[in-house]
Each structure stands twice: as structure tokens, then as C-alpha cells.
Amino acid sequence: MADIFSIDREYIAPTYARFPVALENGKGSIVFDVDGKEYIDMGSGIAVTSFGIADDEWVSAVSEQLSKLQHTSNLYYTSPCGKLAKLLCERTGMKKVFFSNSGAEANECAIKVARKYSAEKHGQDCYTIVTLQNSFHGRTLTTLSATGQDHYHELFKPLTPGFIHTPANDLESLEKLLDSVKVAGVMLECVQGEGGVLPLDKEFVVGVRKLTQDRDIPMIVDEVQTGNGRSGELYAYMNFGVMPDIVSTAKGLGGGLPIGATMLCEKMQSVLSAGDHGSTFGGNPVCCAGAVSIIERIDENLLSDVRKKSEYIFKTLENVKGVESVSGMGLMIGIKTEKSASDIVKKCMEKGVLCLTAKDKVRLLPALNIPFDLLEKAVSVLVEVIEE
Ligand SMILES: *Cc1c(COP(=O)(O)O)cnc(C)c1O
């Protein structure tokens, strides 16, 4: 392990505060480090490995495509990307999909669509995108600009102009803003993930939909982390009874391969035309084949299991001494503890459970199909560490 650490430290740009663990292989929700130590994975690579590590169906979907054709560019047709787009549209009611490679890129596309739509509809001076304070939308300069947390901005100014941040769950402030500034889009996460696993109030999300609909302003929902079954519905907005105009997603979509998707409703479907946007790797057939095997299996059975597991975690943790609050939705859970979250994560790791943090909380993002007995075991270790 020492060698892996030292080579990494010597040659990898020091942008990550890695945990002192080098992972080697795994199966489902079990992962092993290079010394053979076993862990229960409660992080899924930050909500990415939706069906766990080296999931059989996913591996065979990916390998089958990999041995046929790994890349074509977007100059040609391939079947997996159309198949995935059709599946996503059928499951959401959206009409068109643009594929990219990451969450930030999915959001970049969403912002471009909203800006083009609004410029054509409301004039060239209509370009401002409103996002929420404490949001997270990515690391590119434009999605950093969209991110409503100043500490991410400080070293990289000037950022892309035309972004305003408004407080979450405050419809009055948003309405005032929409009355005073020409707004080209409102973008939000239904559960602020990096911001501390905070679900928005239902009245707020419904209110945003009404305010934007009345003014013909595109509503963008960033489902990069909350999407693909994570919230207990296929997409988190489905828990709020709203239909957005644009939905971006990534993380769990590919089950472990990089893919981003921007879904467009009927009104947005023909905003972009040939040449307006593109991506060399976007819609890569191997990533799309993997994603098809994920989305096809996120059915009502699986979602109901996700909700049951969620309820179990909430119920078990809420009454533990040392737990101040439990927040989140589905298998996206934040736990505010009296002790520091990073100490708890460290102790859990020593005891063979991999957890994450979000701000000052312990964050759990297990695979959607984590077996109940492993979940119980992991939660009991977490409880033990919180209580000790
Ligand atoms: C992770 C995340 C992103 C950025 O995704 P990348 O794939 O890292 O570019 C954007 N929005 C939300 C809500 C996220 O959680």
C-alpha cells in the first residue's frame, strides 16, 4: 500500500484529500483493499455504483458492448445510446436527451438550452440563471458559477457572468427576483447533496414550478446525485409532483462508467439544433450499454426496497444518543452527530465500513441493491461508533 500512496502523492495533482485506503476489487456492496481487508461500501463511489461493484448484469452488458465496438464519435449511429434515450424518455415523459460524460457537463448543456430558449423567447438580455444558496452544480467555471457556495469561487474569478443565488425554501425572495431581473432559468437540486443532504420543502419546489411556468422560464432540476433511483423514485422531482423542463443527471446513471444526460421536455426538445452543442465521447456505446442495464432494473420493486431501506436507516439512527438529526431522501442520507463527522467516518473505516461526509454530516449513499443484512451490519457499526 505504501508504494501506491507514494506514487500517487508524487504524480497526482494534489486536489483530493484521499482516505488512506487503496481499493483493489469487490463484489456488490463488499470491497477489498490491497491488503485484503474487507469493507461494506456505504458510499458507492459517491452515488455512482448503483448496483454495487462488478454487478454481474452490468459487467456482461458492458463487456458485450466493449468487445463489439467501444467508440464511434457522434458522426455515426449506434444502438445503445438511442436505446438508453428512449428508455429515459419513456420513464420520465421527457422528449429528447443529450448525452455527455459527467454531471458538470450535463448541467452545462442544461444551462445552454435554458439560455438559448429564453434569449429567443424573451430577448438577448434574458440570460441570468437563478440557482439556490448552498447548492452544488459542478466544477467547470460555469457550473462553479451556478454553485451557490462562495468558498468554491474564491480562487477562480472571474467566473461566468449571469448567475444569481437565492435562498432555498424562500418563495417570496425568488418571486421578488423574478419580478426585478430578466431570468432565463431556475436550477435546483431537490435534495442538496454536497450542501449537507438537505431536501427542499415540497411547497417550495411546487411553488418554483408555478412561478417559472407562469413566466415561461425553464425550470432545471439537477438530478446528478439524486437521480436514477437514489431518492426512492427514478428521479427525485417525482417525489414532489412536478414536471421540470430540463433534467440533468450523471453519477448513478452509468453504474460506474462516466456518462451524463440532459433530458429535455416537449417545449425544450428542439431548442438546440445541429452544431449548437456536442461532445466527442457523449453517448459512448459502452457507457450507454451499462446505463441501459441500470435503468432497466430500477423498477417499482427496487424503488420500494430503496424506500424500505431508507426508512430502516432513519428509524435506527434517529434515536441513537449522539445523533442530532437525520436528513435526506431514499438512500441519500445525512447524519448530524455530536462528534465530528470526519472522526466517525475514520473510525467506521477502521471497523470495515466505508462512509462519506457532506459538510459537517456523515453521508450514506449505499448501492440501491445493498442486501438488507449488510445494511444492518453497516448501520450497527455506525451506531457503535457514534455511541462510543
Ligand atoms: C456531483 C455533482 C455534480 C458534478 O458532477 P461531476 O460528474 O463531478 O461533474 C453536479 N451536481 C450535483 C448535484 C452533484 O452532486
Coordinates of N, CA and C in Angstrom, one line a residue, residues 86-236:
K86 N -34.4 6.4 -25.3 CA -35.8 6.0 -25.4 C -36.3 5.6 -24.0
L87 N -35.5 4.8 -23.3 CA -35.8 4.3 -22.0 C -36.0 5.5 -21.1
L88 N -35.1 6.5 -21.1 CA -35.2 7.6 -20.2 C -36.5 8.4 -20.5
C89 N -36.7 8.6 -21.8 CA -37.9 9.4 -22.2 C -39.2 8.7 -21.8
E90 N -39.2 7.4 -22.0 CA -40.5 6.6 -21.6 C -40.7 6.7 -20.1
R91 N -39.6 6.7 -19.4 CA -39.8 6.6 -17.9 C -40.0 8.0 -17.3
T92 N -39.7 9.1 -18.0 CA -39.9 10.4 -17.4 C -40.9 11.3 -18.1
G93 N -41.3 10.9 -19.4 CA -42.1 11.8 -20.1 C -41.4 12.9 -20.8
M94 N -40.0 12.9 -20.7 CA -39.2 13.9 -21.5 C -39.2 13.4 -22.9
K95 N -38.7 14.4 -23.8 CA -38.8 14.1 -25.3 C -37.5 13.8 -26.0
K96 N -36.4 14.4 -25.4 CA -35.1 14.3 -26.1 C -34.0 14.3 -25.0
V97 N -32.9 13.6 -25.4 CA -31.8 13.5 -24.4 C -30.5 13.9 -25.1
F98 N -29.7 14.7 -24.4 CA -28.3 14.9 -24.9 C -27.4 14.2 -23.9
F99 N -26.4 13.4 -24.5 CA -25.5 12.7 -23.6 C -24.1 13.4 -23.6
S100 N -23.6 13.4 -22.4 CA -22.2 13.9 -22.1 C -21.5 12.9 -21.2
N101 N -20.6 13.4 -20.5 CA -19.7 12.4 -19.7 C -19.7 12.7 -18.2
S102 N -20.3 13.7 -17.7 CA -20.3 14.0 -16.3 C -21.4 14.8 -15.9
G103 N -21.5 15.0 -14.6 CA -22.6 15.9 -14.0 C -22.4 17.3 -14.5
A104 N -21.2 17.8 -14.4 CA -21.0 19.2 -14.7 C -21.3 19.5 -16.2
E105 N -21.0 18.5 -17.0 CA -21.3 18.7 -18.5 C -22.8 18.6 -18.7
A106 N -23.5 17.7 -18.0 CA -25.0 17.7 -18.1 C -25.6 19.0 -17.7
N107 N -25.0 19.6 -16.7 CA -25.5 20.9 -16.3 C -25.2 22.0 -17.3
E108 N -24.0 22.0 -17.8 CA -23.6 23.0 -18.9 C -24.6 22.9 -20.0
C109 N -25.0 21.7 -20.4 CA -25.9 21.6 -21.5 C -27.3 22.2 -21.1
A110 N -27.7 21.9 -19.9 CA -29.0 22.4 -19.4 C -29.0 23.9 -19.4
I111 N -27.9 24.5 -19.0 CA -27.8 26.0 -18.9 C -27.8 26.6 -20.4
K112 N -27.1 25.9 -21.3 CA -27.1 26.4 -22.7 C -28.5 26.3 -23.3
V113 N -29.2 25.3 -23.0 CA -30.6 25.1 -23.5 C -31.5 26.2 -23.0
A114 N -31.4 26.4 -21.6 CA -32.2 27.5 -21.0 C -31.9 28.8 -21.5
R115 N -30.6 29.1 -21.7 CA -30.2 30.4 -22.2 C -30.7 30.6 -23.6
K116 N -30.6 29.6 -24.5 CA -31.0 29.8 -25.9 C -32.5 30.0 -26.0
Y117 N -33.2 29.1 -25.2 CA -34.7 29.2 -25.2 C -35.1 30.6 -24.8
S118 N -34.6 31.1 -23.7 CA -35.0 32.3 -23.1 C -34.6 33.5 -24.0
A119 N -33.4 33.5 -24.6 CA -33.0 34.6 -25.5 C -33.9 34.7 -26.6
E120 N -34.3 33.5 -27.2 CA -35.2 33.6 -28.4 C -36.6 34.0 -27.9
K121 N -37.0 33.6 -26.7 CA -38.4 33.9 -26.3 C -38.5 35.3 -25.7
H122 N -37.5 35.7 -24.9 CA -37.7 36.9 -24.1 C -36.6 38.0 -24.4
G123 N -35.7 37.7 -25.4 CA -34.7 38.7 -25.8 C -33.3 38.4 -25.3
Q124 N -32.3 39.0 -26.0 CA -30.9 38.7 -25.8 C -30.5 39.0 -24.4
D125 N -31.2 40.0 -23.8 CA -30.7 40.4 -22.4 C -31.3 39.4 -21.3
C126 N -32.0 38.4 -21.8 CA -32.5 37.4 -20.8 C -31.6 36.2 -20.7
Y127 N -30.6 36.3 -19.8 CA -29.6 35.2 -19.7 C -29.3 34.8 -18.3
T128 N -29.8 35.5 -17.3 CA -29.5 35.2 -15.9 C -30.1 33.9 -15.5
I129 N -29.3 33.0 -14.9 CA -29.8 31.8 -14.3 C -29.8 31.9 -12.8
V130 N -30.9 31.6 -12.2 CA -31.1 31.6 -10.7 C -30.9 30.2 -10.2
T131 N -30.0 30.1 -9.2 CA -29.8 28.8 -8.5 C -29.9 29.1 -7.0
L132 N -29.8 28.1 -6.2 CA -30.0 28.3 -4.8 C -28.7 28.4 -4.0
Q133 N -28.8 29.2 -2.9 CA -27.7 29.2 -2.0 C -27.5 27.8 -1.4
N134 N -26.2 27.5 -1.2 CA -25.8 26.2 -0.7 C -25.9 25.0 -1.7
S135 N -26.1 25.4 -3.0 CA -26.3 24.4 -4.0 C -24.9 23.9 -4.4
F136 N -24.9 22.8 -5.2 CA -23.6 22.3 -5.9 C -24.0 21.9 -7.3
H137 N -23.3 22.4 -8.3 CA -23.7 22.0 -9.7 C -22.5 21.6 -10.5
G138 N -21.3 21.6 -9.9 CA -20.1 21.1 -10.6 C -18.9 22.0 -10.5
R139 N -17.8 21.6 -11.2 CA -16.5 22.3 -11.1 C -16.0 23.0 -12.3
T140 N -16.7 22.9 -13.4 CA -16.3 23.7 -14.6 C -16.6 25.2 -14.2
L141 N -16.0 26.1 -14.9 CA -16.2 27.5 -14.5 C -17.6 28.0 -14.5
T142 N -18.4 27.5 -15.4 CA -19.8 27.9 -15.5 C -20.6 27.2 -14.4
T143 N -20.4 25.9 -14.2 CA -21.2 25.2 -13.1 C -20.7 25.7 -11.7
L144 N -19.4 26.1 -11.6 CA -19.0 26.7 -10.3 C -19.7 28.0 -10.1
S145 N -19.9 28.7 -11.2 CA -20.7 30.0 -11.1 C -22.1 29.7 -10.6
A146 N -22.6 28.6 -11.1 CA -24.0 28.2 -10.8 C -24.1 27.7 -9.3
T147 N -23.0 27.2 -8.8 CA -22.9 26.7 -7.4 C -23.0 27.8 -6.4
G148 N -24.0 27.7 -5.5 CA -24.3 28.8 -4.6 C -23.5 28.7 -3.3
Q149 N -22.2 28.5 -3.4 CA -21.3 28.4 -2.2 C -20.0 29.1 -2.5
D150 N -19.9 30.3 -1.8 CA -18.8 31.2 -2.1 C -17.4 30.6 -2.1
H151 N -17.2 29.6 -1.1 CA -15.9 29.1 -0.9 C -15.3 28.4 -2.1
Y152 N -16.2 27.9 -3.0 CA -15.7 27.2 -4.2 C -15.3 28.3 -5.2
H153 N -15.7 29.5 -5.1 CA -15.5 30.5 -6.1 C -14.2 31.3 -6.0
E154 N -13.8 31.5 -4.7 CA -12.8 32.5 -4.4 C -11.5 32.5 -5.3
L155 N -11.0 31.4 -5.6 CA -9.7 31.4 -6.2 C -9.8 31.4 -7.8
F156 N -11.0 31.5 -8.3 CA -11.1 31.3 -9.7 C -11.9 32.4 -10.5
K157 N -11.9 33.5 -9.9 CA -12.6 34.6 -10.5 C -11.8 35.2 -11.7
P158 N -12.4 35.8 -12.7 CA -13.8 36.0 -12.8 C -14.5 34.7 -13.3
L159 N -15.7 34.4 -12.7 CA -16.5 33.3 -13.2 C -17.4 33.7 -14.3
T160 N -18.1 32.7 -14.9 CA -19.1 33.0 -15.9 C -20.1 34.0 -15.3
P161 N -20.4 35.1 -16.0 CA -21.4 36.0 -15.5 C -22.8 35.5 -15.7
G162 N -23.8 36.1 -15.0 CA -25.2 35.7 -15.3 C -25.7 34.7 -14.4
F163 N -25.2 34.6 -13.2 CA -25.8 33.7 -12.2 C -26.1 34.4 -10.9
I164 N -27.3 34.1 -10.4 CA -27.7 34.7 -9.1 C -28.2 33.6 -8.2
H165 N -27.8 33.7 -6.9 CA -28.2 32.7 -5.9 C -29.3 33.2 -5.0
T166 N -30.3 32.4 -4.7 CA -31.4 32.9 -3.9 C -31.6 31.8 -2.8
P167 N -32.1 32.2 -1.6 CA -32.2 31.2 -0.5 C -33.1 30.1 -0.8
A168 N -32.8 28.9 -0.4 CA -33.6 27.7 -0.6 C -34.9 27.9 0.3
N169 N -36.0 27.3 -0.2 CA -37.2 27.3 0.6 C -37.8 28.7 0.9
D170 N -37.4 29.7 0.1 CA -37.9 31.1 0.3 C -38.5 31.5 -1.1
L171 N -39.8 31.2 -1.2 CA -40.5 31.6 -2.5 C -40.6 33.1 -2.7
E172 N -40.8 33.8 -1.6 CA -41.0 35.2 -1.7 C -39.8 35.9 -2.3
S173 N -38.6 35.5 -1.8 CA -37.3 36.0 -2.4 C -37.2 35.7 -3.9
L174 N -37.6 34.5 -4.2 CA -37.5 34.1 -5.6 C -38.5 34.9 -6.5
E175 N -39.7 35.1 -5.9 CA -40.7 35.9 -6.7 C -40.2 37.3 -6.9
K176 N -39.6 37.9 -5.9 CA -39.1 39.3 -6.0 C -38.1 39.4 -7.1
L177 N -37.2 38.4 -7.1 CA -36.1 38.3 -8.0 C -36.6 38.2 -9.4
L178 N -37.6 37.3 -9.6 CA -38.2 37.1 -11.0 C -38.9 38.4 -11.4
D179 N -39.4 39.2 -10.5 CA -40.0 40.4 -10.9 C -39.1 41.6 -11.2
S180 N -37.8 41.4 -10.7 CA -36.9 42.5 -10.9 C -35.8 42.2 -11.9
V181 N -35.5 41.0 -12.2 CA -34.4 40.6 -13.1 C -35.0 39.7 -14.2
K182 N -34.4 39.9 -15.5 CA -34.9 39.0 -16.5 C -34.2 37.7 -16.3
V183 N -34.9 36.6 -16.1 CA -34.4 35.3 -15.7 C -34.6 34.3 -16.8
A184 N -33.5 33.6 -17.2 CA -33.5 32.7 -18.3 C -33.7 31.2 -17.8
G185 N -33.6 31.0 -16.5 CA -33.8 29.6 -16.0 C -33.6 29.6 -14.5
V186 N -34.3 28.7 -13.8 CA -34.1 28.5 -12.4 C -33.7 27.0 -12.2
M187 N -32.6 26.8 -11.6 CA -32.0 25.5 -11.4 C -31.9 25.1 -10.0
L188 N -32.3 23.9 -9.6 CA -32.2 23.4 -8.2 C -32.0 21.9 -8.1
E189 N -31.4 21.5 -7.0 CA -31.4 20.1 -6.6 C -32.5 19.9 -5.6
C190 N -33.3 18.8 -5.8 CA -34.4 18.5 -4.9 C -33.9 18.2 -3.5
V191 N -32.7 17.5 -3.5 CA -32.0 17.3 -2.2 C -30.6 17.9 -2.4
Q192 N -30.3 18.9 -1.7 CA -28.9 19.4 -1.8 C -27.9 18.4 -1.2
G193 N -27.2 17.8 -2.1 CA -26.3 16.7 -1.7 C -25.0 17.2 -1.0
E194 N -24.2 17.9 -1.8 CA -22.9 18.4 -1.2 C -23.2 19.4 -0.2
G195 N -24.3 20.1 -0.3 CA -24.7 21.1 0.7 C -25.1 20.5 2.1
G196 N -25.2 19.2 2.2 CA -25.5 18.6 3.5 C -26.7 17.7 3.5
V197 N -27.0 17.2 2.4 CA -28.1 16.2 2.2 C -29.4 16.8 2.8
L198 N -29.8 18.0 2.2 CA -31.0 18.7 2.7 C -32.1 18.7 1.6
P199 N -33.2 18.0 1.8 CA -34.3 18.0 0.9 C -35.0 19.4 0.9
L200 N -35.4 19.8 -0.3 CA -36.2 21.1 -0.3 C -37.6 20.8 0.2
D201 N -38.3 21.9 0.7 CA -39.7 21.7 1.1 C -40.5 21.5 -0.2
K202 N -41.5 20.7 0.0 CA -42.4 20.4 -1.2 C -43.1 21.6 -1.7
E203 N -43.5 22.5 -0.8 CA -44.2 23.7 -1.2 C -43.3 24.6 -2.0
F204 N -42.0 24.6 -1.7 CA -41.1 25.4 -2.4 C -40.9 24.9 -3.8
V205 N -40.7 23.6 -4.0 CA -40.5 23.0 -5.3 C -41.7 23.3 -6.2
V206 N -42.9 23.0 -5.6 CA -44.1 23.2 -6.3 C -44.3 24.7 -6.7
G207 N -43.9 25.6 -5.7 CA -44.0 27.0 -6.0 C -43.1 27.5 -7.1
V208 N -41.8 26.9 -7.1 CA -40.9 27.3 -8.1 C -41.5 26.9 -9.5
R209 N -42.1 25.7 -9.5 CA -42.7 25.2 -10.8 C -43.8 26.2 -11.3
K210 N -44.6 26.6 -10.3 CA -45.7 27.5 -10.7 C -45.1 28.9 -11.2
L211 N -44.2 29.5 -10.4 CA -43.6 30.8 -10.7 C -43.0 30.7 -12.1
T212 N -42.2 29.7 -12.4 CA -41.5 29.6 -13.6 C -42.4 29.3 -14.8
Q213 N -43.4 28.5 -14.5 CA -44.4 28.2 -15.6 C -45.2 29.4 -16.0
D214 N -45.6 30.2 -15.0 CA -46.4 31.4 -15.3 C -45.6 32.4 -16.1
R215 N -44.2 32.4 -16.0 CA -43.4 33.4 -16.7 C -42.7 32.8 -17.9
D216 N -43.0 31.5 -18.2 CA -42.3 30.8 -19.3 C -40.8 30.8 -19.1
I217 N -40.3 30.5 -17.9 CA -38.9 30.4 -17.6 C -38.6 28.9 -17.4
P218 N -37.6 28.3 -18.1 CA -37.3 26.9 -17.9 C -36.9 26.6 -16.5
M219 N -37.5 25.5 -15.9 CA -37.1 25.0 -14.6 C -36.2 23.8 -14.9
I220 N -34.9 23.9 -14.3 CA -33.9 22.9 -14.5 C -33.8 22.2 -13.2
V221 N -33.9 20.8 -13.2 CA -33.6 20.1 -11.9 C -32.3 19.3 -12.1
D222 N -31.4 19.6 -11.2 CA -30.1 18.9 -11.2 C -30.2 17.6 -10.5
E223 N -30.3 16.5 -11.2 CA -30.5 15.2 -10.6 C -29.2 14.4 -10.7
V224 N -28.1 15.0 -10.7 CA -26.8 14.3 -10.9 C -26.6 13.3 -9.7
Q225 N -26.9 13.8 -8.5 CA -26.8 12.9 -7.3 C -28.1 12.2 -6.9
T226 N -29.2 12.9 -7.0 CA -30.5 12.4 -6.6 C -31.1 11.5 -7.5
G227 N -30.6 11.4 -8.8 CA -31.3 10.7 -9.8 C -31.1 9.2 -9.8
N228 N -31.8 8.5 -10.8 CA -31.5 7.1 -11.1 C -31.8 6.2 -9.9
G229 N -32.9 6.5 -9.2 CA -33.4 5.6 -8.1 C -33.0 6.0 -6.7
R230 N -32.0 6.9 -6.6 CA -31.4 7.2 -5.3 C -32.4 7.7 -4.3
S231 N -33.4 8.5 -4.8 CA -34.3 9.2 -3.8 C -35.5 8.3 -3.5
G232 N -35.6 7.1 -4.1 CA -36.8 6.2 -3.8 C -37.8 6.4 -5.0
E233 N -37.5 7.3 -5.9 CA -38.2 7.4 -7.2 C -37.2 7.4 -8.2
L234 N -37.5 7.2 -9.5 CA -36.5 7.2 -10.5 C -35.7 8.5 -10.5
Y235 N -36.5 9.6 -10.5 CA -35.8 10.9 -10.3 C -36.5 11.6 -9.1
A236 N -35.7 12.4 -8.4 CA -36.2 13.0 -7.1 C -37.4 13.9 -7.4

